[in-house]
Amino acid sequence: MATHVKNTHRLSLAMYTTEHCEDIPTDILVQVGEAKFPLHKYLEMTDEYCEGNLANLTHGFLTHVALTSLTGAITVLKSCQHLLPVAERLNIVNQCVDVVSAKACNEATFPSCSPPNYWAEELTNLHITFFQKIIDSMKSHGAKAITIACAITTYAKRSLLYILFNRSTNSITKSPISDLSFTSRHEKREILDSLVALLPDETQQQFISINFLCSLLRVAILLEQNSDCRRRLEKQITAMLEHATVDDLLIVSLRFEEEKSRDMESVRRIVMGFVENEKSRSSEAMLRVAKTVDGYLSEIARDSEVSISQFNGIANLVPKNVREVDDRLYRAIDLYLQAHPNIDEIEREKVCNAMDPLKLSMEARLHASQNKRLPLQIVLHTLYFDQLQVRSGQSTPSAQSMRLQVNADVRLAKENEELRHELMWMKMYVSDMEKNQKKGSKMKKPTFFSSVSKTLGKLNPFKQGSKDTTNIDDRMDRTKPKRRRFSMS
C-alpha cells in the first residue's frame, strides 16, 4: 500500500511538472526529468498500455525543456552515470551526447556567453567516458582541430594538471600523487589514457602547446603510466621540440623530495628522436634545439644527484658541428664541475668530452684558462689557442692543424707531469727509508748516500793530497815483509 501511494505521488509530480513546467525553475525541472527516466518503465506507464502516457511525456519534456540548453543537456548526461545501463537502453545517453556536441560546436564558433570558452568548462563536469563520446561526436560533426584541442586542454587542466600548477620547475616539494589512494590513481590513469587517445594527430598538433604535452608526460611519469601512453606523448613532443623552452624540458624531469633522482630518460629519448630526424640536414631547428639543450643542462647541472652518464647522455646527443660556439655548453660543464667537486681528473675529462675547446669565444677561453676545476687537457687547449694562431702566421689557422699541435703539446705536458710525479715519489721513498733505518737500530747505520760516498772515497788514491796508495782496497795481503839483514860477505 505504501509503495502504491509513493508511486502515485511520483506520478502526480511528474504529470504536474510536464503540464506546468513554465512555473518551475529550470534546474529543478531537469532533476525531475531525470527521475522520470526509469519511472515510466517501473510503473509500466508506456504506450503499450495507453497513449499519452508517462513515456511520451518524459521524452517530450527532455526534448522541449531539458535538452534545449547546453547546461541542461550536460546536467541530464551527468545524471545518466548513476542510471546506467538503463539510460543507454532508453537511448537517453546518445540523445544527450548529440545535443551537447552540437551545441558545443556552435558555441565554439559563435560564442553567446562570456567567457567564450565557457562551453569547455561545462564539459569538465562530465565523466571521462561521456567526455570521450562527446569529442568523437564533435569530430563527426566537423569540429575544428583548435576546438577539439581547447576542450581536451581544459578538461586535462581541471582533472589532471592541477597537481603541477603553481609549482616552480626547480622546487623540490612533496609529490601530490603520493597522497592519492589506489582507486584515485587508477581513475587518473584512465583519464590520462583517454585524453592521450583523443589528442590531434601530427598534422594538427600545432593546436596543442608543447608545454601542455610536457605537463601530461610528467603526470604520466608520476602515475607510472603504461609505456605506450608515454611513448606517444614523447613522440608528439619530439615533433615539436624546436618550439620547446628550457622550462618545458624541466617540467618533464621535475623532481620531488621522495624521488631519489631526476627522470631524465624521457628527455634523452625526446632529444635523440629529434636529432635522428634532423641529422640528414643542417637546419635552424637543430640550432635552436641545441641552445635549448645547453640551457637545460645548465639547470640540471646544479643537482648533485645527476650522474656523469646522465649529463653526458644528453650533452653528447647534439652533433658537435651544430653549435657555432660552445660557450653555453661550457657554462653547463663548469656548473656541473662546481656542483660535483669530488670527481677525479678522468671523470672531469669525461664531463668535458662533449665540448670542443677550440670553439670557445675569447671571453670563454680566458675564463677557462684560469678555471682550476677544468682538467689539464682542456686548460692547455685554451692556453695554446692564441699561440697557435701566431705560430701559424694566420689570423684563423685551420682547426685540424690546431688540434694536431695542441694534442702534441698535451702529450708532452702529460709526460712531464708523470715524470715530476715519479721524482717526487722517489724522494719520498728515500726519505722514508732513512727514517726507518734511524728507528730500527740504536747504532748509527750508514745511509744509502753515505755508503756510496765511503765507497767512492776508498777508490780515491789521492785522498787528502797524499800519494800513499796503502788505502786502496785491492783485496791483497798487505803484511809487512820481514826485515832481512844483508852481509858483506
Coordinates of N, CA, C and O in Angstrom, one line a residue, residues 321-477:
N321 N 79.2 19.6 -34.7 CA 79.2 20.6 -35.8 C 78.0 21.5 -35.8 O 77.9 22.4 -36.6
V322 N 77.0 21.3 -35.0 CA 75.8 22.1 -35.0 C 76.0 23.4 -34.3 O 75.6 24.5 -34.7
R323 N 76.7 23.4 -33.1 CA 76.9 24.6 -32.3 C 78.0 25.5 -33.0 O 79.0 25.0 -33.4
E324 N 77.6 26.8 -33.1 CA 78.6 27.7 -33.7 C 79.7 28.0 -32.7 O 80.8 28.1 -33.0
V325 N 79.3 28.2 -31.4 CA 80.2 28.3 -30.3 C 79.8 27.4 -29.2 O 78.6 27.1 -29.1
D326 N 80.7 27.0 -28.3 CA 80.4 26.1 -27.2 C 80.3 26.8 -25.9 O 80.5 26.2 -24.8
D327 N 80.1 28.1 -25.9 CA 80.0 28.9 -24.6 C 78.9 28.4 -23.7 O 79.2 28.3 -22.5
R328 N 77.7 28.1 -24.2 CA 76.6 27.7 -23.4 C 76.9 26.3 -22.8 O 76.6 26.1 -21.6
L329 N 77.5 25.4 -23.6 CA 77.8 24.1 -23.1 C 79.0 24.2 -22.1 O 78.9 23.5 -21.1
Y330 N 79.9 25.1 -22.3 CA 81.0 25.3 -21.3 C 80.4 25.8 -20.0 O 80.9 25.3 -18.9
R331 N 79.4 26.6 -20.0 CA 78.8 27.1 -18.8 C 78.2 26.0 -18.0 O 78.3 25.8 -16.8
A332 N 77.5 25.1 -18.8 CA 76.8 23.9 -18.2 C 77.9 23.0 -17.6 O 77.7 22.5 -16.4
I333 N 79.0 22.8 -18.2 CA 80.0 21.9 -17.7 C 80.7 22.5 -16.5 O 80.9 21.8 -15.5
D334 N 80.9 23.8 -16.5 CA 81.5 24.4 -15.3 C 80.6 24.3 -14.1 O 81.0 24.1 -13.0
L335 N 79.3 24.5 -14.3 CA 78.3 24.4 -13.2 C 78.3 23.0 -12.7 O 78.2 22.7 -11.5
Y336 N 78.4 22.0 -13.6 CA 78.4 20.6 -13.2 C 79.7 20.3 -12.3 O 79.6 19.7 -11.3
L337 N 80.8 20.8 -12.8 CA 82.1 20.5 -12.0 C 82.0 21.3 -10.7 O 82.6 20.8 -9.7
Q338 N 81.4 22.4 -10.6 CA 81.2 23.1 -9.4 C 80.3 22.4 -8.4 O 80.6 22.4 -7.2
A339 N 79.3 21.8 -8.9 CA 78.4 21.0 -8.0 C 78.9 19.6 -7.7 O 78.3 19.0 -6.8
H340 N 79.9 19.2 -8.4 CA 80.5 17.8 -8.1 C 82.0 18.0 -7.9 O 82.8 17.6 -8.8
P341 N 82.4 18.6 -6.8 CA 83.9 18.8 -6.6 C 84.7 17.6 -6.3 O 86.0 17.7 -6.3
N342 N 84.1 16.5 -6.0 CA 84.9 15.3 -5.6 C 85.3 14.4 -6.7 O 85.9 13.3 -6.5
I343 N 84.9 14.7 -8.0 CA 85.2 13.8 -9.0 C 86.7 13.9 -9.4 O 87.3 15.0 -9.3
D344 N 87.3 12.9 -9.9 CA 88.8 12.9 -10.2 C 89.0 13.4 -11.6 O 88.1 13.8 -12.3
E345 N 90.3 13.4 -12.0 CA 90.7 14.0 -13.3 C 90.1 13.3 -14.5 O 89.6 13.9 -15.4
I346 N 90.1 12.0 -14.4 CA 89.5 11.2 -15.5 C 88.0 11.5 -15.7 O 87.5 11.6 -16.8
E347 N 87.3 11.6 -14.6 CA 85.9 11.9 -14.6 C 85.6 13.3 -15.1 O 84.6 13.5 -15.9
R348 N 86.5 14.2 -14.8 CA 86.3 15.6 -15.3 C 86.5 15.6 -16.8 O 85.9 16.4 -17.5
E349 N 87.5 14.8 -17.3 CA 87.7 14.7 -18.7 C 86.5 14.2 -19.5 O 86.1 14.6 -20.6
K350 N 85.8 13.2 -18.8 CA 84.6 12.6 -19.4 C 83.5 13.7 -19.5 O 82.7 13.7 -20.5
V351 N 83.3 14.5 -18.5 CA 82.3 15.5 -18.5 C 82.6 16.5 -19.6 O 81.7 17.0 -20.3
C352 N 83.9 16.8 -19.9 CA 84.2 17.8 -20.9 C 84.3 17.2 -22.3 O 84.6 18.0 -23.2
N353 N 84.0 16.0 -22.4 CA 84.1 15.3 -23.7 C 83.3 15.9 -24.8 O 83.6 15.9 -26.0
A354 N 82.1 16.4 -24.4 CA 81.1 16.9 -25.4 C 81.5 18.3 -25.9 O 81.0 18.7 -27.0
M355 N 82.4 19.0 -25.3 CA 82.8 20.3 -25.6 C 84.1 20.4 -26.5 O 85.0 19.6 -26.3
D356 N 84.1 21.3 -27.5 CA 85.2 21.5 -28.3 C 85.9 22.8 -27.8 O 85.4 23.9 -28.0
P357 N 87.1 22.7 -27.1 CA 87.7 23.9 -26.6 C 88.1 24.9 -27.7 O 88.2 26.1 -27.4
L358 N 88.3 24.5 -28.9 CA 88.6 25.4 -30.0 C 87.5 26.2 -30.5 O 87.7 27.1 -31.3
K359 N 86.2 25.9 -30.0 CA 85.1 26.7 -30.4 C 84.6 27.6 -29.4 O 83.4 28.1 -29.4
L360 N 85.4 27.9 -28.4 CA 85.0 28.8 -27.3 C 85.4 30.2 -27.8 O 86.3 30.5 -28.5
S361 N 84.6 31.2 -27.3 CA 84.9 32.6 -27.6 C 86.1 33.0 -26.8 O 86.6 32.3 -25.9
M362 N 86.6 34.2 -27.1 CA 87.8 34.7 -26.4 C 87.5 34.9 -24.9 O 88.4 34.6 -24.1
E363 N 86.3 35.4 -24.6 CA 86.0 35.6 -23.2 C 85.9 34.2 -22.5 O 86.4 34.1 -21.3
A364 N 85.3 33.2 -23.1 CA 85.2 31.9 -22.5 C 86.6 31.3 -22.4 O 86.8 30.6 -21.4
R365 N 87.5 31.5 -23.4 CA 88.8 30.9 -23.3 C 89.6 31.5 -22.1 O 90.3 30.8 -21.4
L366 N 89.4 32.8 -22.0 CA 90.1 33.5 -20.9 C 89.6 32.9 -19.5 O 90.4 32.7 -18.6
H367 N 88.3 32.7 -19.4 CA 87.8 32.1 -18.1 C 88.3 30.7 -18.0 O 88.7 30.3 -16.8
A368 N 88.3 29.9 -19.0 CA 88.7 28.5 -18.9 C 90.2 28.4 -18.6 O 90.6 27.4 -17.9
S369 N 91.0 29.3 -19.1 CA 92.5 29.2 -18.8 C 92.8 29.4 -17.3 O 93.8 29.0 -16.9
Q370 N 91.9 30.1 -16.6 CA 92.1 30.3 -15.2 C 91.2 29.4 -14.3 O 91.1 29.6 -13.1
N371 N 90.5 28.5 -14.9 CA 89.5 27.7 -14.2 C 90.2 26.4 -13.7 O 90.6 25.6 -14.4
K372 N 90.3 26.4 -12.4 CA 91.0 25.3 -11.7 C 90.2 24.0 -11.7 O 90.7 22.9 -11.4
R373 N 88.9 24.1 -12.0 CA 88.0 22.9 -12.0 C 88.2 22.1 -13.3 O 87.8 20.9 -13.3
L374 N 88.7 22.7 -14.3 CA 88.8 22.0 -15.6 C 90.0 21.1 -15.6 O 91.0 21.3 -14.9
P375 N 89.9 20.0 -16.3 CA 91.1 19.1 -16.4 C 92.2 19.8 -17.2 O 92.0 20.7 -17.9
L376 N 93.5 19.2 -17.0 CA 94.7 19.8 -17.6 C 94.6 19.9 -19.1 O 95.0 20.9 -19.7
Q377 N 94.0 18.9 -19.7 CA 94.0 18.9 -21.2 C 93.2 20.1 -21.7 O 93.6 20.8 -22.7
I378 N 92.0 20.4 -21.1 CA 91.2 21.5 -21.6 C 91.9 22.8 -21.3 O 91.8 23.7 -22.2
V379 N 92.5 23.0 -20.2 CA 93.2 24.2 -19.9 C 94.3 24.5 -20.9 O 94.5 25.6 -21.4
L380 N 95.1 23.4 -21.3 CA 96.2 23.6 -22.3 C 95.6 23.9 -23.6 O 96.2 24.7 -24.4
H381 N 94.5 23.4 -24.0 CA 93.8 23.7 -25.2 C 93.5 25.2 -25.3 O 93.8 25.9 -26.3
T382 N 93.0 25.7 -24.2 CA 92.6 27.2 -24.2 C 93.9 28.1 -24.2 O 93.9 29.1 -24.8
L383 N 94.9 27.6 -23.5 CA 96.1 28.4 -23.4 C 96.9 28.5 -24.7 O 97.5 29.6 -25.0
Y384 N 96.9 27.4 -25.4 CA 97.7 27.4 -26.7 C 96.9 27.9 -27.9 O 97.5 28.0 -29.0
F385 N 95.6 28.2 -27.7 CA 94.9 28.6 -28.9 C 95.4 29.9 -29.6 O 95.7 29.9 -30.8
D386 N 95.6 30.9 -28.8 CA 96.1 32.2 -29.4 C 97.6 32.0 -29.8 O 98.0 32.6 -30.8
Q387 N 98.4 31.2 -29.1 CA 99.7 31.0 -29.5 C 99.8 30.3 -30.9 O 100.7 30.6 -31.7
L388 N 98.9 29.4 -31.1 CA 98.9 28.6 -32.4 C 98.5 29.5 -33.5 O 99.0 29.4 -34.6
Q389 N 97.7 30.5 -33.2 CA 97.3 31.5 -34.3 C 98.5 32.3 -34.7 O 98.8 32.5 -35.9
V390 N 99.3 32.7 -33.7 CA 100.5 33.5 -34.1 C 101.5 32.6 -34.7 O 102.2 33.0 -35.7
R391 N 101.7 31.4 -34.2 CA 102.7 30.4 -34.8 C 102.4 30.1 -36.2 O 103.3 29.8 -37.0
S392 N 101.1 30.0 -36.5 CA 100.7 29.5 -37.9 C 100.8 30.7 -38.9 O 100.8 30.4 -40.1
G393 N 101.0 31.9 -38.4 CA 101.0 33.1 -39.3 C 99.7 33.4 -39.9 O 99.7 34.2 -40.9
Q394 N 98.6 32.9 -39.4 CA 97.3 33.2 -40.0 C 96.5 33.8 -38.8 O 96.7 33.6 -37.7
S395 N 95.5 34.5 -39.3 CA 94.5 35.1 -38.3 C 93.7 34.0 -37.7 O 93.3 34.0 -36.5
T396 N 93.3 33.0 -38.5 CA 92.5 31.9 -38.1 C 93.0 30.6 -38.7 O 92.6 30.2 -39.8
P397 N 94.0 30.0 -38.1 CA 94.5 28.7 -38.6 C 93.4 27.7 -38.6 O 92.4 27.7 -37.9
S398 N 93.7 26.6 -39.5 CA 92.7 25.6 -39.6 C 92.5 24.8 -38.3 O 93.5 24.7 -37.5
A399 N 91.3 24.4 -38.1 CA 91.0 23.7 -36.8 C 91.8 22.4 -36.7 O 92.3 22.0 -35.7
Q400 N 92.0 21.7 -37.9 CA 92.7 20.4 -37.9 C 94.2 20.6 -37.4 O 94.7 19.9 -36.6
S401 N 94.9 21.6 -38.0 CA 96.3 21.9 -37.6 C 96.4 22.3 -36.2 O 97.3 21.9 -35.5
M402 N 95.4 23.1 -35.7 CA 95.5 23.5 -34.3 C 95.3 22.3 -33.4 O 96.0 22.1 -32.3
R403 N 94.4 21.4 -33.7 CA 94.1 20.2 -32.9 C 95.4 19.3 -32.8 O 95.7 18.8 -31.8
L404 N 96.1 19.1 -34.0 CA 97.3 18.3 -34.0 C 98.3 18.9 -33.1 O 99.0 18.1 -32.4
Q405 N 98.6 20.2 -33.2 CA 99.6 20.8 -32.4 C 99.3 20.8 -30.9 O 100.1 20.5 -30.1
V406 N 98.0 21.1 -30.6 CA 97.6 21.0 -29.2 C 97.7 19.7 -28.6 O 98.1 19.5 -27.5
N407 N 97.3 18.7 -29.4 CA 97.4 17.3 -28.9 C 98.9 16.9 -28.6 O 99.1 16.2 -27.6
A408 N 99.8 17.3 -29.5 CA 101.2 17.0 -29.3 C 101.7 17.7 -28.0 O 102.4 17.1 -27.2
D409 N 101.3 19.0 -27.8 CA 101.7 19.7 -26.6 C 101.1 19.1 -25.4 O 101.7 19.0 -24.3
V410 N 99.9 18.6 -25.5 CA 99.2 18.0 -24.3 C 99.9 16.7 -23.9 O 100.1 16.4 -22.8
R411 N 100.3 15.9 -24.9 CA 101.0 14.7 -24.6 C 102.4 15.0 -23.9 O 102.7 14.3 -23.0
L412 N 103.1 16.0 -24.4 CA 104.3 16.4 -23.8 C 104.1 16.9 -22.4 O 104.9 16.5 -21.5
A413 N 103.1 17.6 -22.2 CA 102.8 18.1 -20.8 C 102.4 17.0 -19.9 O 102.9 17.0 -18.7
K414 N 101.7 16.0 -20.4 CA 101.4 14.9 -19.6 C 102.6 14.0 -19.2 O 102.7 13.6 -18.1
E415 N 103.5 13.9 -20.2 CA 104.7 13.1 -19.9 C 105.6 13.9 -18.8 O 106.1 13.2 -17.9
N416 N 105.7 15.2 -18.9 CA 106.4 15.9 -17.9 C 105.7 15.8 -16.6 O 106.4 15.8 -15.5
E417 N 104.4 15.8 -16.6 CA 103.7 15.7 -15.3 C 104.0 14.4 -14.7 O 104.1 14.2 -13.4
E418 N 103.9 13.3 -15.5 CA 104.2 12.0 -15.0 C 105.6 11.9 -14.4 O 105.8 11.2 -13.4
L419 N 106.6 12.4 -15.1 CA 108.0 12.4 -14.7 C 108.1 13.1 -13.3 O 108.8 12.7 -12.4
R420 N 107.5 14.3 -13.2 CA 107.5 15.0 -12.0 C 107.0 14.2 -10.8 O 107.5 14.2 -9.7
H421 N 105.9 13.5 -11.1 CA 105.3 12.7 -10.0 C 106.2 11.5 -9.6 O 106.3 11.2 -8.4
E422 N 106.9 11.0 -10.6 CA 107.8 9.9 -10.3 C 109.0 10.4 -9.5 O 109.5 9.7 -8.5
L423 N 109.6 11.6 -9.8 CA 110.7 12.1 -9.0 C 110.2 12.4 -7.6 O 111.0 12.2 -6.6
M424 N 109.0 12.9 -7.4 CA 108.5 13.2 -6.1 C 108.3 11.9 -5.3 O 108.6 11.8 -4.1
W425 N 107.9 10.9 -6.0 CA 107.7 9.6 -5.3 C 109.1 9.0 -4.9 O 109.2 8.5 -3.7
M426 N 110.1 9.1 -5.7 CA 111.4 8.6 -5.3 C 112.0 9.4 -4.1 O 112.6 8.8 -3.2
K427 N 111.8 10.7 -4.1 CA 112.3 11.5 -3.0 C 111.6 11.0 -1.7 O 112.2 10.9 -0.6
M428 N 110.3 10.8 -1.8 CA 109.6 10.4 -0.6 C 110.0 9.0 -0.1 O 110.1 8.7 1.0
Y429 N 110.3 8.1 -1.1 CA 110.7 6.8 -0.8 C 112.0 6.8 -0.1 O 112.2 6.0 0.9
V430 N 113.0 7.6 -0.6 CA 114.3 7.6 0.0 C 114.2 8.2 1.5 O 114.8 7.8 2.4
S431 N 113.3 9.2 1.6 CA 113.2 9.8 2.9 C 112.6 8.8 3.9 O 113.0 8.8 5.1
D432 N 111.6 8.0 3.5 CA 111.1 7.0 4.3 C 112.1 6.0 4.7 O 112.1 5.5 5.9
M433 N 112.9 5.6 3.8 CA 114.0 4.6 4.1 C 114.9 5.1 5.2 O 115.3 4.4 6.1
E434 N 115.3 6.4 5.1 CA 116.2 7.0 6.1 C 115.6 7.0 7.4 O 116.2 6.7 8.5
K435 N 114.3 7.3 7.5 CA 113.6 7.4 8.8 C 113.5 6.0 9.4 O 113.7 5.8 10.6
N436 N 113.2 5.0 8.6 CA 113.1 3.6 9.1 C 114.4 3.1 9.6 O 114.5 2.4 10.6
Q437 N 115.5 3.4 8.9 CA 116.8 3.0 9.4 C 117.3 3.6 10.7 O 117.9 2.9 11.5
K438 N 116.9 4.8 10.9 CA 117.2 5.5 12.2 C 116.4 4.9 13.3 O 116.9 4.8 14.4
K439 N 115.2 4.5 13.1 CA 114.4 4.0 14.1 C 114.7 2.5 14.4 O 114.4 2.0 15.5
G440 N 115.2 1.8 13.4 CA 115.3 0.3 13.6 C 116.6 -0.1 14.3 O 116.7 -1.2 14.8
S441 N 117.5 0.8 14.5 CA 118.8 0.4 15.2 C 119.3 1.5 16.1 O 119.1 2.7 15.8
K442 N 119.8 1.1 17.2 CA 120.4 2.1 18.1 C 121.7 2.7 17.6 O 122.1 3.8 17.8
M443 N 122.5 1.8 17.0 CA 123.7 2.2 16.4 C 123.4 2.9 15.0 O 122.5 2.6 14.3
K444 N 124.2 3.9 14.8 CA 124.0 4.6 13.6 C 124.5 3.8 12.4 O 125.7 3.4 12.3
K445 N 123.6 3.5 11.5 CA 123.9 2.7 10.4 C 124.1 3.7 9.2 O 123.4 4.7 9.1
P446 N 125.0 3.4 8.3 CA 125.2 4.2 7.2 C 124.0 4.3 6.3 O 123.4 3.2 6.0
T447 N 123.6 5.4 5.8 CA 122.5 5.6 4.9 C 123.0 5.2 3.5 O 124.1 4.9 3.2
F448 N 122.0 5.3 2.6 CA 122.3 4.9 1.2 C 123.4 5.8 0.6 O 124.3 5.4 0.0
F449 N 123.1 7.2 0.8 CA 124.1 8.1 0.2 C 125.4 8.1 0.9 O 126.5 8.2 0.3
S450 N 125.5 7.9 2.3 CA 126.8 7.8 3.0 C 127.6 6.6 2.6 O 128.8 6.6 2.5
S451 N 126.9 5.4 2.3 CA 127.6 4.2 1.9 C 128.2 4.5 0.5 O 129.4 4.1 0.3
V452 N 127.5 5.1 -0.4 CA 128.0 5.4 -1.7 C 129.2 6.3 -1.6 O 130.3 6.1 -2.3
S453 N 129.1 7.3 -0.7 CA 130.2 8.3 -0.5 C 131.5 7.6 0.0 O 132.6 7.9 -0.4
K454 N 131.3 6.7 1.0 CA 132.5 6.0 1.5 C 133.2 5.1 0.5 O 134.4 5.0 0.4
T455 N 132.3 4.5 -0.3 CA 132.9 3.6 -1.3 C 133.7 4.4 -2.3 O 134.8 4.0 -2.7
L456 N 133.2 5.5 -2.7 CA 133.9 6.3 -3.7 C 135.2 6.9 -3.0 O 136.2 7.0 -3.7
G457 N 135.2 7.1 -1.7 CA 136.3 7.6 -1.0 C 137.5 6.6 -1.0 O 138.6 6.9 -1.1
K458 N 137.1 5.3 -0.8 CA 138.1 4.3 -0.8 C 138.8 4.1 -2.2 O 139.9 3.7 -2.3
L459 N 138.0 4.4 -3.2 CA 138.6 4.3 -4.6 C 139.5 5.5 -4.9 O 140.1 5.5 -6.0
N460 N 139.6 6.5 -4.1 CA 140.4 7.7 -4.4 C 141.8 7.5 -3.9 O 142.1 7.4 -2.7
P461 N 142.8 7.3 -4.8 CA 144.2 7.1 -4.4 C 144.9 8.3 -3.9 O 146.0 8.3 -3.4
F462 N 144.3 9.5 -4.2 CA 145.0 10.7 -3.8 C 144.2 11.4 -2.7 O 143.9 12.6 -2.7
K463 N 143.7 10.6 -1.7 CA 142.9 11.2 -0.6 C 143.8 12.1 0.2 O 144.9 11.8 0.6
Q464 N 143.3 13.2 0.5 CA 143.9 14.3 1.3 C 145.3 14.7 0.7 O 146.2 15.0 1.4
G465 N 145.4 14.7 -0.6 CA 146.6 15.2 -1.3 C 147.8 14.3 -1.1 O 148.9 14.6 -1.5
S466 N 147.7 13.1 -0.6 CA 148.8 12.2 -0.3 C 149.0 11.3 -1.5 O 148.0 10.9 -2.2
K467 N 150.2 10.8 -1.7 CA 150.4 9.8 -2.8 C 150.5 8.4 -2.2 O 150.9 7.5 -2.9
D468 N 150.2 8.3 -1.0 CA 150.2 7.0 -0.3 C 149.0 6.2 -0.9 O 147.9 6.6 -1.0
T469 N 149.4 5.0 -1.4 CA 148.4 4.1 -2.0 C 148.0 2.9 -1.1 O 147.4 1.9 -1.6
T470 N 148.3 3.0 0.1 CA 148.0 1.9 1.0 C 146.5 1.8 1.3 O 146.1 0.8 1.8
N471 N 145.8 2.9 1.1 CA 144.4 2.9 1.4 C 143.5 2.2 0.3 O 142.3 2.0 0.4
I472 N 144.2 1.9 -0.8 CA 143.4 1.2 -1.9 C 143.2 -0.2 -1.5 O 144.1 -1.0 -1.2
D473 N 141.9 -0.6 -1.6 CA 141.5 -1.9 -1.2 C 141.5 -2.8 -2.4 O 140.6 -2.8 -3.2
D474 N 142.7 -3.5 -2.6 CA 142.8 -4.4 -3.8 C 142.7 -5.9 -3.4 O 143.0 -6.8 -4.1
R475 N 142.2 -6.1 -2.1 CA 142.0 -7.4 -1.6 C 143.2 -8.3 -1.7 O 143.2 -9.5 -1.8
M476 N 144.4 -7.7 -1.5 CA 145.7 -8.5 -1.4 C 146.3 -8.4 0.0 O 146.0 -7.5 0.7
D477 N 147.2 -9.3 0.3 CA 147.8 -9.4 1.6 C 148.8 -8.3 1.7 O 149.7 -8.2 1.0

